[in-house]
Every structure is written in C-alpha cells, then in structure tokens.
mmCIF file of C-alpha atoms in Angstrom:
data_model
loop_
_atom_site.group_PDB
_atom_site.id
_atom_site.type_symbol
_atom_site.label_atom_id
_atom_site.label_comp_id
_atom_site.label_asym_id
_atom_site.label_seq_id
_atom_site.Cartn_x
_atom_site.Cartn_y
_atom_site.Cartn_z
ATOM 1 C CA MET A 1 0.000 0.000 0.000
ATOM 2 C CA LEU A 2 2.708 2.492 0.997
ATOM 3 C CA GLY A 3 4.837 1.513 -1.988
ATOM 4 C CA THR A 4 1.901 2.076 -4.343
ATOM 5 C CA ALA A 5 1.101 5.435 -2.740
ATOM 6 C CA PHE A 6 4.729 6.491 -3.130
ATOM 7 C CA ALA A 7 4.814 5.358 -6.773
ATOM 8 C CA LEU A 8 1.640 7.361 -7.488
ATOM 9 C CA ALA A 9 3.092 10.390 -5.722
ATOM 10 C CA VAL A 10 6.163 10.211 -7.944
ATOM 11 C CA ARG A 11 4.095 9.798 -11.129
ATOM 12 C CA ILE A 12 1.658 12.582 -10.265
ATOM 13 C CA ASN A 13 3.974 15.163 -8.717
ATOM 14 C CA ILE A 14 7.313 14.848 -10.542
ATOM 15 C CA SER A 15 6.925 17.128 -13.539
ATOM 16 C CA PRO A 16 8.495 16.597 -16.991
ATOM 17 C CA MET A 17 10.780 19.570 -16.335
ATOM 18 C CA MET A 18 12.104 17.867 -13.206
ATOM 19 C CA MET A 19 12.561 14.648 -15.163
ATOM 20 C CA ASN A 20 14.548 16.542 -17.784
ATOM 21 C CA GLN A 21 17.057 17.505 -15.110
ATOM 22 C CA VAL A 22 18.341 13.933 -15.002
ATOM 23 C CA MET A 23 17.349 12.420 -18.374
ATOM 24 C CA ASP A 24 16.002 13.309 -21.816
ATOM 25 C CA TYR A 25 12.385 12.739 -20.856
ATOM 26 C CA THR A 26 10.775 15.235 -23.230
ATOM 27 C CA GLU A 27 13.902 16.522 -24.966
ATOM 28 C CA GLU A 28 14.994 15.423 -28.422
ATOM 29 C CA GLY A 29 17.317 12.430 -28.527
ATOM 30 C CA GLY A 30 18.074 10.007 -25.763
ATOM 31 C CA ALA A 31 17.324 6.308 -25.381
ATOM 32 C CA PHE A 32 13.816 4.882 -25.362
ATOM 33 C CA TYR A 33 13.972 4.020 -21.658
ATOM 34 C CA GLU A 34 14.618 7.708 -20.888
ATOM 35 C CA LYS A 35 11.231 8.634 -22.351
ATOM 36 C CA LEU A 36 9.321 6.851 -19.588
ATOM 37 C CA HIS A 37 8.592 8.472 -16.234
ATOM 38 C CA PHE A 38 10.177 7.209 -13.016
ATOM 39 C CA GLY A 39 6.670 6.789 -11.632
ATOM 40 C CA THR A 40 5.720 4.604 -14.580
ATOM 41 C CA TYR A 41 8.588 2.224 -13.845
ATOM 42 C CA MET A 42 7.628 2.135 -10.173
ATOM 43 C CA ILE A 43 3.922 1.437 -10.817
ATOM 44 C CA VAL A 44 4.711 -1.312 -13.329
ATOM 45 C CA LEU A 45 7.143 -2.836 -10.808
ATOM 46 C CA MET A 46 4.525 -2.668 -8.038
ATOM 47 C CA LEU A 47 2.002 -4.593 -10.160
ATOM 48 C CA PRO A 48 3.591 -8.089 -9.938
ATOM 49 C CA ILE A 49 4.700 -7.429 -6.365
ATOM 50 C CA THR A 50 1.112 -6.644 -5.358
ATOM 51 C CA LEU A 51 -0.490 -9.450 -7.352
ATOM 52 C CA PHE A 52 1.820 -12.219 -6.118
ATOM 53 C CA SER A 53 2.588 -11.131 -2.561
ATOM 54 C CA GLN A 54 -0.904 -11.472 -1.094
ATOM 55 C CA PRO A 55 -4.219 -13.235 -1.652
ATOM 56 C CA ILE A 56 -6.624 -11.294 -3.877
ATOM 57 C CA ARG A 57 -10.249 -11.260 -2.752
ATOM 58 C CA LEU A 58 -12.752 -9.731 -5.142
ATOM 59 C CA TRP A 59 -16.536 -9.734 -5.181
ATOM 60 C CA GLY A 60 -19.232 -8.771 -7.670
ATOM 61 C CA ASP A 61 -18.374 -5.628 -9.608
ATOM 62 C CA GLU A 62 -14.758 -5.848 -8.462
ATOM 63 C CA ILE A 63 -14.275 -9.044 -10.465
ATOM 64 C CA ASP A 64 -15.716 -7.439 -13.596
ATOM 65 C CA ARG A 65 -13.442 -4.418 -13.248
ATOM 66 C CA PHE A 66 -10.396 -6.617 -12.695
ATOM 67 C CA LYS A 67 -11.115 -8.603 -15.864
ATOM 68 C CA VAL A 68 -11.724 -5.555 -18.053
ATOM 69 C CA LEU A 69 -8.557 -3.879 -16.764
ATOM 70 C CA ILE A 70 -6.530 -6.945 -17.741
ATOM 71 C CA TRP A 71 -8.021 -6.873 -21.258
ATOM 72 C CA TYR A 72 -7.412 -3.119 -21.420
ATOM 73 C CA CYS A 73 -3.731 -3.528 -20.485
ATOM 74 C CA LEU A 74 -3.326 -6.290 -23.064
ATOM 75 C CA ALA A 75 -4.921 -4.051 -25.707
ATOM 76 C CA MET A 76 -2.528 -1.214 -24.859
ATOM 77 C CA LEU A 77 0.432 -3.589 -25.041
ATOM 78 C CA ALA A 78 -0.796 -4.689 -28.466
ATOM 79 C CA PHE A 79 -0.849 -1.044 -29.617
ATOM 80 C CA VAL A 80 2.711 -0.571 -28.358
ATOM 81 C CA VAL A 81 3.951 -3.703 -30.151
ATOM 82 C CA LEU A 82 2.168 -2.715 -33.362
ATOM 83 C CA LEU A 83 3.731 0.749 -33.335
ATOM 84 C CA PHE A 84 7.169 -0.793 -32.792
ATOM 85 C CA ILE A 85 6.637 -3.199 -35.670
ATOM 86 C CA THR A 86 5.583 -0.365 -37.977
ATOM 87 C CA GLY A 87 8.699 1.622 -37.090
ATOM 88 C CA ARG A 88 7.075 4.262 -34.875
ATOM 89 C CA PRO A 89 8.359 3.534 -31.350
ATOM 90 C CA GLY A 90 8.177 7.236 -30.490
ATOM 91 C CA SER A 91 4.402 7.131 -30.872
ATOM 92 C CA SER A 92 4.170 4.359 -28.288
ATOM 93 C CA VAL A 93 5.775 6.292 -25.443
ATOM 94 C CA PHE A 94 2.701 8.263 -24.419
ATOM 95 C CA ILE A 95 0.589 5.070 -24.602
ATOM 96 C CA ILE A 96 2.824 3.485 -21.973
ATOM 97 C CA ASP A 97 3.241 6.615 -19.855
ATOM 98 C CA THR A 98 -0.408 7.691 -19.958
ATOM 99 C CA TYR A 99 -2.679 4.755 -20.792
ATOM 100 C CA LEU A 100 -0.922 1.499 -19.919
ATOM 101 C CA VAL A 101 0.291 2.720 -16.533
ATOM 102 C CA ALA A 102 -3.272 3.802 -15.690
ATOM 103 C CA GLY A 103 -4.472 0.236 -16.203
ATOM 104 C CA ALA A 104 -1.617 -1.132 -14.088
ATOM 105 C CA ALA A 105 -2.449 1.315 -11.293
ATOM 106 C CA GLY A 106 -6.100 0.262 -11.452
ATOM 107 C CA LEU A 107 -5.211 -3.417 -11.116
ATOM 108 C CA ILE A 108 -3.019 -2.657 -8.101
ATOM 109 C CA ALA A 109 -5.787 -0.658 -6.435
ATOM 110 C CA LEU A 110 -8.268 -3.512 -6.890
ATOM 111 C CA ALA A 111 -5.833 -6.143 -5.627
ATOM 112 C CA LEU A 112 -5.105 -4.172 -2.448
ATOM 113 C CA GLY A 113 -8.673 -4.556 -1.180
ATOM 114 C CA ARG A 114 -11.591 -2.249 -0.443
ATOM 115 C CA ASP A 115 -10.250 -0.300 2.530
ATOM 116 C CA ALA A 116 -6.779 0.118 1.045
ATOM 117 C CA ARG A 117 -8.007 1.298 -2.348
ATOM 118 C CA ARG A 118 -10.349 3.822 -0.730
ATOM 119 C CA LEU A 119 -7.435 5.130 1.336
ATOM 120 C CA LEU A 120 -5.370 5.245 -1.856
ATOM 121 C CA GLY A 121 -8.095 7.312 -3.514
ATOM 122 C CA GLU A 122 -8.129 9.722 -0.586
ATOM 123 C CA ILE A 123 -4.337 10.053 -0.766
ATOM 124 C CA VAL A 124 -4.608 10.934 -4.468
ATOM 125 C CA LEU A 125 -7.294 13.512 -3.667
ATOM 126 C CA VAL A 126 -5.038 15.053 -1.024
ATOM 127 C CA MET A 127 -2.300 15.372 -3.670
ATOM 128 C CA LEU A 128 -4.698 17.159 -6.037
ATOM 129 C CA ILE A 129 -5.915 19.467 -3.277
ATOM 130 C CA ALA A 130 -2.313 20.233 -2.292
ATOM 131 C CA SER A 131 -1.584 21.051 -5.934
ATOM 132 C CA ALA A 132 -4.542 23.455 -5.977
ATOM 133 C CA VAL A 133 -3.370 25.141 -2.765
ATOM 134 C CA ILE A 134 0.163 25.513 -4.148
ATOM 135 C CA GLY A 135 -1.279 26.892 -7.385
ATOM 136 C CA ILE A 136 -3.252 29.513 -5.472
ATOM 137 C CA GLY A 137 -0.100 30.482 -3.598
ATOM 138 C CA GLU A 138 1.845 30.750 -6.873
ATOM 139 C CA ALA A 139 -0.861 32.958 -8.383
ATOM 140 C CA ILE A 140 -0.643 35.297 -5.387
ATOM 141 C CA THR A 141 3.159 35.430 -5.202
ATOM 142 C CA GLN A 142 3.758 35.133 -8.965
ATOM 143 C CA VAL A 143 6.478 32.585 -8.225
ATOM 144 C CA ARG A 144 6.342 28.911 -9.214
ATOM 145 C CA LEU A 145 7.325 26.236 -6.723
ATOM 146 C CA LEU A 146 8.561 23.710 -9.310
ATOM 147 C CA PRO A 147 11.009 24.433 -12.144
ATOM 148 C CA SER A 148 9.356 25.151 -15.481
ATOM 149 C CA ASP A 149 10.353 26.336 -18.934
ATOM 150 C CA LEU A 150 6.814 27.485 -19.719
ATOM 151 C CA VAL A 151 6.780 30.856 -21.477
ATOM 152 C CA GLU A 152 3.465 32.735 -21.592
ATOM 153 C CA ASP A 153 2.240 36.291 -21.991
ATOM 154 C CA SER A 154 0.827 36.281 -18.461
ATOM 155 C CA PHE A 155 1.865 34.286 -15.401
ATOM 156 C CA ARG A 156 -0.121 31.134 -14.690
ATOM 157 C CA PRO A 157 0.572 28.754 -11.806
ATOM 158 C CA LEU A 158 1.390 25.067 -12.150
ATOM 159 C CA GLY A 159 0.920 23.706 -8.652
ATOM 160 C CA LEU A 160 2.282 20.152 -8.730
ATOM 161 C CA SER A 161 1.260 19.646 -12.357
ATOM 162 C CA GLU A 162 3.223 20.172 -15.566
ATOM 163 C CA HIS A 163 0.949 22.778 -17.171
ATOM 164 C CA PRO A 164 -1.739 25.267 -16.061
ATOM 165 C CA LEU A 165 -4.331 23.424 -18.157
ATOM 166 C CA ALA A 166 -3.426 20.170 -16.395
ATOM 167 C CA LEU A 167 -3.833 21.907 -13.037
ATOM 168 C CA GLY A 168 -7.272 23.144 -14.099
ATOM 169 C CA ALA A 169 -8.329 19.724 -15.396
ATOM 170 C CA LEU A 170 -7.200 17.962 -12.220
ATOM 171 C CA CYS A 171 -9.008 20.491 -10.005
ATOM 172 C CA ALA A 172 -12.181 20.064 -12.058
ATOM 173 C CA THR A 173 -11.932 16.273 -11.893
ATOM 174 C CA ALA A 174 -11.265 16.186 -8.153
ATOM 175 C CA VAL A 175 -14.398 18.172 -7.271
ATOM 176 C CA GLY A 176 -16.806 15.314 -7.949
ATOM 177 C CA PHE A 177 -14.692 12.694 -6.226
ATOM 178 C CA VAL A 178 -14.248 14.888 -3.139
ATOM 179 C CA ALA A 179 -18.039 14.799 -2.909
ATOM 180 C CA LEU A 180 -17.798 10.974 -2.746
ATOM 181 C CA ALA A 181 -15.108 10.906 -0.048
ATOM 182 C CA ARG A 182 -16.153 9.834 3.448
ATOM 183 C CA TRP A 183 -15.138 13.111 5.008
ATOM 184 C CA ARG A 184 -17.293 15.478 7.037
ATOM 185 C CA VAL A 185 -19.692 17.535 4.939
ATOM 186 C CA TRP A 186 -18.147 20.868 5.903
ATOM 187 C CA VAL A 187 -14.682 19.518 5.003
ATOM 188 C CA ARG A 188 -15.873 18.427 1.561
ATOM 189 C CA VAL A 189 -17.572 21.768 0.934
ATOM 190 C CA LEU A 190 -14.421 23.651 1.943
ATOM 191 C CA LEU A 191 -12.185 21.472 -0.250
ATOM 192 C CA ILE A 192 -14.491 21.872 -3.255
ATOM 193 C CA LEU A 193 -14.202 25.640 -2.789
ATOM 194 C CA VAL A 194 -10.397 25.328 -2.674
ATOM 195 C CA LEU A 195 -10.415 23.295 -5.889
ATOM 196 C CA LEU A 196 -12.683 25.845 -7.565
ATOM 197 C CA ILE A 197 -10.324 28.686 -6.627
ATOM 198 C CA GLY A 198 -7.329 26.589 -7.740
ATOM 199 C CA CYS A 199 -8.943 26.050 -11.138
ATOM 200 C CA ALA A 200 -9.600 29.784 -11.464
ATOM 201 C CA ALA A 201 -6.038 30.621 -10.418
ATOM 202 C CA ALA A 202 -4.701 28.277 -13.109
ATOM 203 C CA GLY A 203 -6.367 30.396 -15.787
ATOM 204 C CA ALA A 204 -7.971 27.271 -17.264
ATOM 205 C CA ARG A 205 -11.103 29.006 -18.519
ATOM 206 C CA PHE A 206 -12.942 26.054 -20.009
ATOM 207 C CA ALA A 207 -12.078 23.861 -17.010
ATOM 208 C CA LEU A 208 -13.429 26.562 -14.692
ATOM 209 C CA LEU A 209 -16.716 26.713 -16.583
ATOM 210 C CA LEU A 210 -16.914 22.927 -16.388
ATOM 211 C CA THR A 211 -16.191 23.027 -12.658
ATOM 212 C CA VAL A 212 -18.999 25.506 -12.056
ATOM 213 C CA ALA A 213 -21.370 23.360 -14.138
ATOM 214 C CA GLU A 214 -20.163 20.270 -12.250
ATOM 215 C CA ILE A 215 -20.915 21.818 -8.864
ATOM 216 C CA LEU A 216 -24.366 22.895 -10.014
ATOM 217 C CA GLY A 217 -24.949 19.411 -11.418
ATOM 218 C CA LEU A 218 -24.006 17.844 -8.079
ATOM 219 C CA LEU A 219 -26.476 20.115 -6.302
ATOM 220 C CA ILE A 220 -29.335 19.576 -8.738
ATOM 221 C CA PHE A 221 -29.142 15.976 -9.940
ATOM 222 C CA VAL A 222 -27.584 13.987 -7.095
ATOM 223 C CA PRO A 223 -30.264 12.545 -4.763
ATOM 224 C CA TRP A 224 -30.191 13.569 -1.125
ATOM 225 C CA PRO A 225 -30.840 10.616 1.208
ATOM 226 C CA GLY A 226 -33.285 10.853 4.085
ATOM 227 C CA LEU A 227 -35.549 13.442 2.468
ATOM 228 C CA SER A 228 -38.874 13.174 0.716
ATOM 229 C CA PRO A 229 -39.030 14.412 -2.898
ATOM 230 C CA ARG A 230 -40.703 17.648 -1.740
ATOM 231 C CA GLN A 231 -38.185 18.218 1.058
ATOM 232 C CA SER A 232 -35.333 17.430 -1.329
ATOM 233 C CA ARG A 233 -36.562 20.020 -3.853
ATOM 234 C CA ARG A 234 -36.872 22.704 -1.177
ATOM 235 C CA ALA A 235 -33.456 21.907 0.283
ATOM 236 C CA LYS A 236 -31.808 21.938 -3.138
ATOM 237 C CA VAL A 237 -33.374 25.265 -4.066
ATOM 238 C CA GLY A 238 -32.149 26.792 -0.817
ATOM 239 C CA VAL A 239 -28.637 25.408 -1.164
ATOM 240 C CA LEU A 240 -28.543 26.426 -4.831
ATOM 241 C CA LEU A 241 -29.436 30.028 -3.974
ATOM 242 C CA VAL A 242 -26.814 30.132 -1.237
ATOM 243 C CA THR A 243 -24.248 28.608 -3.622
ATOM 244 C CA LEU A 244 -24.984 31.150 -6.360
ATOM 245 C CA ILE A 245 -24.734 34.067 -3.924
ATOM 246 C CA GLY A 246 -21.581 32.643 -2.357
ATOM 247 C CA GLY A 247 -20.120 31.941 -5.789
ATOM 248 C CA ALA A 248 -20.709 35.520 -6.872
ATOM 249 C CA ILE A 249 -18.898 36.756 -3.762
ATOM 250 C CA VAL A 250 -15.998 34.350 -4.330
ATOM 251 C CA PHE A 251 -15.602 35.418 -7.956
ATOM 252 C CA ALA A 252 -15.728 39.067 -6.953
ATOM 253 C CA VAL A 253 -12.920 38.434 -4.464
ATOM 254 C CA LEU A 254 -10.909 36.486 -7.057
ATOM 255 C CA ALA A 255 -11.361 39.242 -9.623
ATOM 256 C CA GLY A 256 -10.317 41.861 -7.079
ATOM 257 C CA GLY A 257 -7.234 39.812 -6.263
ATOM 258 C CA GLY A 258 -6.236 39.618 -9.921
ATOM 259 C CA LEU A 259 -6.737 35.861 -10.218
ATOM 260 C CA LEU A 260 -9.230 36.176 -13.062
ATOM 261 C CA GLY A 261 -7.187 38.419 -15.342
ATOM 262 C CA ARG A 262 -7.137 35.801 -18.084
ATOM 263 C CA PHE A 263 -10.938 35.792 -18.091
ATOM 264 C CA SER A 264 -11.158 39.397 -19.277
ATOM 265 C CA ASP A 265 -11.234 38.051 -22.834
ATOM 266 C CA THR A 266 -13.836 35.676 -24.205
ATOM 267 C CA LEU A 267 -13.224 31.970 -24.803
ATOM 268 C CA PHE A 268 -12.965 32.737 -28.508
ATOM 269 C CA ASP A 269 -9.443 34.126 -28.450
ATOM 270 C CA GLU A 270 -6.225 33.229 -30.253
ATOM 271 C CA ASN A 271 -5.837 29.972 -28.320
ATOM 272 C CA PHE A 272 -9.366 28.897 -29.233
ATOM 273 C CA TYR A 273 -8.815 29.511 -32.935
ATOM 274 C CA ALA A 274 -5.423 27.771 -32.787
ATOM 275 C CA ARG A 275 -7.172 24.630 -31.557
ATOM 276 C CA LEU A 276 -9.495 24.842 -34.545
ATOM 277 C CA THR A 277 -6.773 25.680 -37.044
ATOM 278 C CA VAL A 278 -4.746 22.598 -36.132
ATOM 279 C CA TYR A 279 -7.474 20.379 -37.640
ATOM 280 C CA GLN A 280 -6.345 21.615 -41.054
ATOM 281 C CA ALA A 281 -3.430 19.195 -40.655
ATOM 282 C CA PHE A 282 -5.734 16.414 -41.861
ATOM 283 C CA TRP A 283 -5.936 18.174 -45.254
ATOM 284 C CA LEU A 284 -2.171 18.746 -45.482
ATOM 285 C CA VAL A 285 -1.173 15.077 -45.555
ATOM 286 C CA GLY A 286 -1.632 12.332 -48.110
ATOM 287 C CA TRP A 287 -3.753 9.217 -47.905
ATOM 288 C CA GLN A 288 -0.828 7.120 -46.686
ATOM 289 C CA GLU A 289 -0.423 9.307 -43.581
ATOM 290 C CA LEU A 290 -4.184 9.271 -43.013
ATOM 291 C CA VAL A 291 -4.320 5.493 -43.180
ATOM 292 C CA PHE A 292 -0.985 4.425 -41.683
ATOM 293 C CA GLY A 293 0.018 7.452 -39.600
ATOM 294 C CA MET A 294 3.256 9.427 -39.410
ATOM 295 C CA PRO A 295 6.104 10.053 -36.924
ATOM 296 C CA PRO A 296 5.249 12.598 -34.182
ATOM 297 C CA ALA A 297 8.249 14.761 -35.095
ATOM 298 C CA ASP A 298 7.082 14.990 -38.718
ATOM 299 C CA LEU A 299 3.572 15.949 -37.600
ATOM 300 C CA LEU A 300 4.874 18.702 -35.325
ATOM 301 C CA ALA A 301 7.119 20.030 -38.112
ATOM 302 C CA LEU A 302 4.137 20.081 -40.468
ATOM 303 C CA VAL A 303 2.046 22.061 -37.993
ATOM 304 C CA ASN A 304 4.954 24.434 -37.267
ATOM 305 C CA ASN A 305 5.757 25.146 -40.905
ATOM 306 C CA GLU A 306 2.378 24.999 -42.630
ATOM 307 C CA LEU A 307 0.023 26.283 -39.927
ATOM 308 C CA ASN A 308 2.479 28.473 -37.973
ATOM 309 C CA LEU A 309 1.464 26.866 -34.685
ATOM 310 C CA PRO A 310 4.148 26.119 -32.056
ATOM 311 C CA PHE A 311 2.218 23.237 -30.458
ATOM 312 C CA ILE A 312 -0.500 20.711 -31.259
ATOM 313 C CA GLU A 313 -3.114 21.306 -28.577
ATOM 314 C CA SER A 314 -5.458 18.595 -29.807
ATOM 315 C CA ALA A 315 -5.382 14.950 -28.801
ATOM 316 C CA GLN A 316 -7.648 14.124 -31.725
ATOM 317 C CA VAL A 317 -5.125 15.433 -34.249
ATOM 318 C CA VAL A 318 -2.115 13.826 -32.564
ATOM 319 C CA ILE A 319 -3.713 10.395 -32.198
ATOM 320 C CA GLY A 320 -5.429 10.516 -35.596
ATOM 321 C CA LEU A 321 -2.295 11.382 -37.569
ATOM 322 C CA THR A 322 0.360 9.470 -35.617
ATOM 323 C CA PHE A 323 -1.655 6.257 -35.465
ATOM 324 C CA GLY A 324 -3.517 6.603 -38.731
ATOM 325 C CA ILE A 325 -7.292 7.006 -38.685
ATOM 326 C CA PRO A 326 -8.212 3.265 -38.684
ATOM 327 C CA LEU A 327 -5.948 2.454 -35.736
ATOM 328 C CA ALA A 328 -6.951 5.701 -34.000
ATOM 329 C CA LEU A 329 -10.621 4.679 -34.174
ATOM 330 C CA VAL A 330 -9.814 1.315 -32.604
ATOM 331 C CA PHE A 331 -7.738 3.021 -29.903
ATOM 332 C CA THR A 332 -10.566 5.464 -29.165
ATOM 333 C CA TRP A 333 -13.047 2.607 -28.921
ATOM 334 C CA VAL A 334 -10.844 0.805 -26.369
ATOM 335 C CA VAL A 335 -10.538 3.934 -24.213
ATOM 336 C CA CYS A 336 -14.294 4.606 -24.345
ATOM 337 C CA TRP A 337 -14.983 0.948 -23.551
ATOM 338 C CA ILE A 338 -12.801 0.883 -20.434
ATOM 339 C CA MET A 339 -14.255 4.165 -19.152
ATOM 340 C CA LEU A 340 -17.806 2.874 -19.537
ATOM 341 C CA ARG A 341 -16.949 -0.434 -17.856
ATOM 342 C CA LEU A 342 -15.310 1.339 -14.920
ATOM 343 C CA LEU A 343 -18.399 3.535 -14.607
ATOM 344 C CA ARG A 344 -20.879 0.639 -14.718
ATOM 345 C CA GLY A 345 -23.045 0.880 -11.613
ATOM 346 C CA ALA A 346 -21.042 3.834 -10.283
ATOM 347 C CA PRO A 347 -22.791 6.687 -8.447
ATOM 348 C CA LEU A 348 -24.088 9.574 -10.539
ATOM 349 C CA VAL A 349 -21.443 11.792 -8.955
ATOM 350 C CA ALA A 350 -18.697 9.621 -10.479
ATOM 351 C CA TRP A 351 -20.332 9.936 -13.911
ATOM 352 C CA ILE A 352 -20.465 13.727 -13.556
ATOM 353 C CA ALA A 353 -16.826 13.923 -12.405
ATOM 354 C CA THR A 354 -15.610 11.650 -15.206
ATOM 355 C CA GLY A 355 -17.617 13.562 -17.811
ATOM 356 C CA THR A 356 -16.060 16.784 -16.544
ATOM 357 C CA PHE A 357 -12.585 15.277 -16.871
ATOM 358 C CA LEU A 358 -13.177 14.047 -20.427
ATOM 359 C CA LEU A 359 -14.551 17.386 -21.628
ATOM 360 C CA ALA A 360 -11.638 19.270 -20.062
ATOM 361 C CA ALA A 361 -9.048 16.806 -21.388
ATOM 362 C CA LEU A 362 -10.387 16.717 -24.945
ATOM 363 C CA SER A 363 -10.280 20.518 -25.180
ATOM 364 C CA ASN A 364 -6.462 20.324 -25.377
ATOM 365 C CA ASN A 365 -3.714 17.705 -25.745
ATOM 366 C CA THR A 366 -4.046 16.078 -22.321
ATOM 367 C CA MET A 367 -5.025 12.701 -23.776
ATOM 368 C CA SER A 368 -2.085 12.633 -26.183
ATOM 369 C CA ALA A 369 0.674 13.785 -23.846
ATOM 370 C CA LYS A 370 2.699 12.007 -21.185
ATOM 371 C CA GLN A 371 0.525 13.035 -18.270
ATOM 372 C CA PRO A 372 -0.694 11.256 -15.108
ATOM 373 C CA VAL A 373 -4.293 12.482 -15.398
ATOM 374 C CA LEU A 374 -5.741 9.184 -16.635
ATOM 375 C CA THR A 375 -3.975 7.292 -13.846
ATOM 376 C CA VAL A 376 -5.585 9.672 -11.363
ATOM 377 C CA VAL A 377 -9.041 9.081 -12.854
ATOM 378 C CA PHE A 378 -8.648 5.276 -12.853
ATOM 379 C CA ILE A 379 -7.591 5.271 -9.189
ATOM 380 C CA LEU A 380 -10.467 7.552 -8.174
ATOM 381 C CA LEU A 381 -13.033 5.523 -10.111
ATOM 382 C CA ILE A 382 -11.888 2.297 -8.490
ATOM 383 C CA ALA A 383 -11.677 3.889 -5.046
ATOM 384 C CA PHE A 384 -15.068 5.634 -5.135
ATOM 385 C CA GLY A 385 -16.927 4.301 -8.182
ATOM 386 C CA ILE A 386 -17.679 0.698 -7.196
ATOM 387 C CA PRO A 387 -21.286 0.500 -5.921
ATOM 388 C CA ARG A 388 -21.036 0.677 -2.157
ATOM 389 C CA GLN A 389 -24.093 -1.488 -1.477
ATOM 390 C CA LYS A 390 -22.788 -4.412 -3.531
ATOM 391 C CA ALA A 391 -19.265 -4.198 -2.152
ATOM 392 C CA GLU A 392 -20.414 -4.122 1.468
ATOM 393 C CA THR A 393 -23.058 -6.838 1.265
ATOM 394 C CA SER A 394 -21.120 -9.344 -0.868
#
C-alpha cells in the first residue's frame, strides 16, 4: 500500500521539467527508456509485487473491473507492439506513460482490497488538493514552486502539475470525487471551494466553466438521502441560492485579487482559434499518412511550418495522424470501452466527475501527452466508483 502510494506520488507530482534535469524525458534524442517516467517504472514494478505477494479477494463488480482492466492492459500492449513493428516507437511512449500505466495502477488498487483502495483514492485527492493550494499560492506570489520552462504572456501557476491546463483539469476532476469521499460535509464543501479557486487561479477558462457546471450538477441531480421528494426540492433550491450568492462573492474576491485576469477576454481568443486551425493538418497530408500514420516529429514540423502553430493542442489530431485514422478509431473505442466499464453501476457523482474530466481533457492535448491524469481518474473511479451497497453486502 505504501509503496503504491509512493509510486503514485512520484508519477503525479514529478513534472516533466524535473525529469529533464536527469534524463532526456521530453527533450529530443536520448534512449527509449529515458522517455518513460520514473513513476511509470515504479507502478509497473509494483504490479507483480502486489499481485503475487498477497491473496486477492474480489466480489461482484470488483471481479468485472479486474477482468476488463486486464483486457485493457493487453490491448494497450498490443498497440505498443504494433507501433514498434511499424517503425514508430516514439508514438508508443505516451501510450505506456499515460494509458498502460493507468491500467496497471487500477489493477493494483483492486488487488489491495476495499479499505486500502479507498485510502489510496483519498491520498490521491489530497495530492490534487495540495496542488490546488500551491497553485493559489503561486498565483498570489507570482512565483512557481517547481522548475518550469513554460513561457506565456501572463503568469499562470502550475501547482504540482506540468501545465496550467493540467492543473485546471485535475481540479475540475477532483471536485466530484471529493463529494464521494467519506469526510465530514463541511470539510468536503471547503475542499471543493479550494479546488474551484485553484482552477480559477490556473487560468484554465474552459475547465473553470466545467467546474462551475459540475458543482451545479451535483447540487441539482444527485439525490439527497433521508428526504422526501418535496423536502429534497426545497433543500436543493435553498442550497442552490446560497451557492450562487456565495459563488458571486468568491468570484468578486478572485477578480479583485487579480486571479481572473485571463478571463477578461472571451473563450474565442487566439488559443481557441489555434485549436481549430490545427485540424487543417488532416488536409495537409496524403492518404498514406491518413491510413498508416506518421512520426510525431514529422507531424509537429508540419504544424509548425504549414500552420504556424508552435504546439499541437489537440489529442484528436495527434492520435489521428500518428496512429492513422483506422488504428486511432480502434484506440478510441478501447478507451471509451474501459471508461464505460469502470463507470458501470457507479454513483451519478462519479459519472459527472468523469464527464467533466473528459470534456476538459479533450479541449487540449491532455489525452495525447505524457501526463498522469488518466492514472488519477482510474484510481479515483476504483476507489469511489464501485457500488457501495454491492461491495459491502457481498
């Protein structure tokens, strides 16, 4: 349990910039083994240790999740092997670092048992909350805690993440799962407020809008136990009014403190249009690239030279053109399949939180970069998403 928690802490909190201090993690050149995160190696190592060092007791939905995670990991390994065979090992790195390691972490969490995996989920939430708190502090002091080579027109905090957008996405994702944690109500409310402020401080505008919608969705759609339908409606209306008034006050304070400076413009700014422009890459390549894919370096050079964009902030473009559209469709199907299977029977709150994560992630390149976000989501879904009634009565 402690070894797994430490491995997750390394994967979640050691940024690519810190990795680059000791190896060519995101830099050009270097050996293949240097392109994988220390945390990835540790989680993969913990998998056999966990599976073979103790008896594994699973019941009901836990068995189904264990089986589908095994098939998911095998599918991801097949993608890696196929990309190696076709001469594109560079395209396989983010599959291992982002997708395969998430499946391995999920298997470990299930094998540890109910109490341990719930504790593991709470530890991950504490990491995300700490990242939000650090991000708020960075926004106030205008000084980053971790080293970064990020160059932007205006300062944006990172917290313990590798990019402001990742900080915003993680804050947005954590909100729903905090609501599922077995903490006191006032603690959960306070932490959700901290995550909301952390998302705003990150300057992740779309993630902030999603977070606000997520909180409203939790208030409106999630059933309140112990109340009649009429009492529930009255209570929700009252809490909703208080939340809206409190939210207005919080945003006024944030605006006065300069934490919402990036929100002075609309969503339809240069960054928004850049994310639309990058889709023109599909029309700049031939049928061979569309069908069989192309090296990541060639795709980036194409976008740099033909579209005058420094980055590819679209997972759809990266996956579609590095894998080739046929393989990309299969890959997308596998990811959608595992998410739906992990959400089967989960509380509505988990569905809302996961939907928030997917919308935030697909608005940029989160799903096509070497990031720990998917590992975080898998751990939280396994910790809080298995139906409590079935797990406790089996």
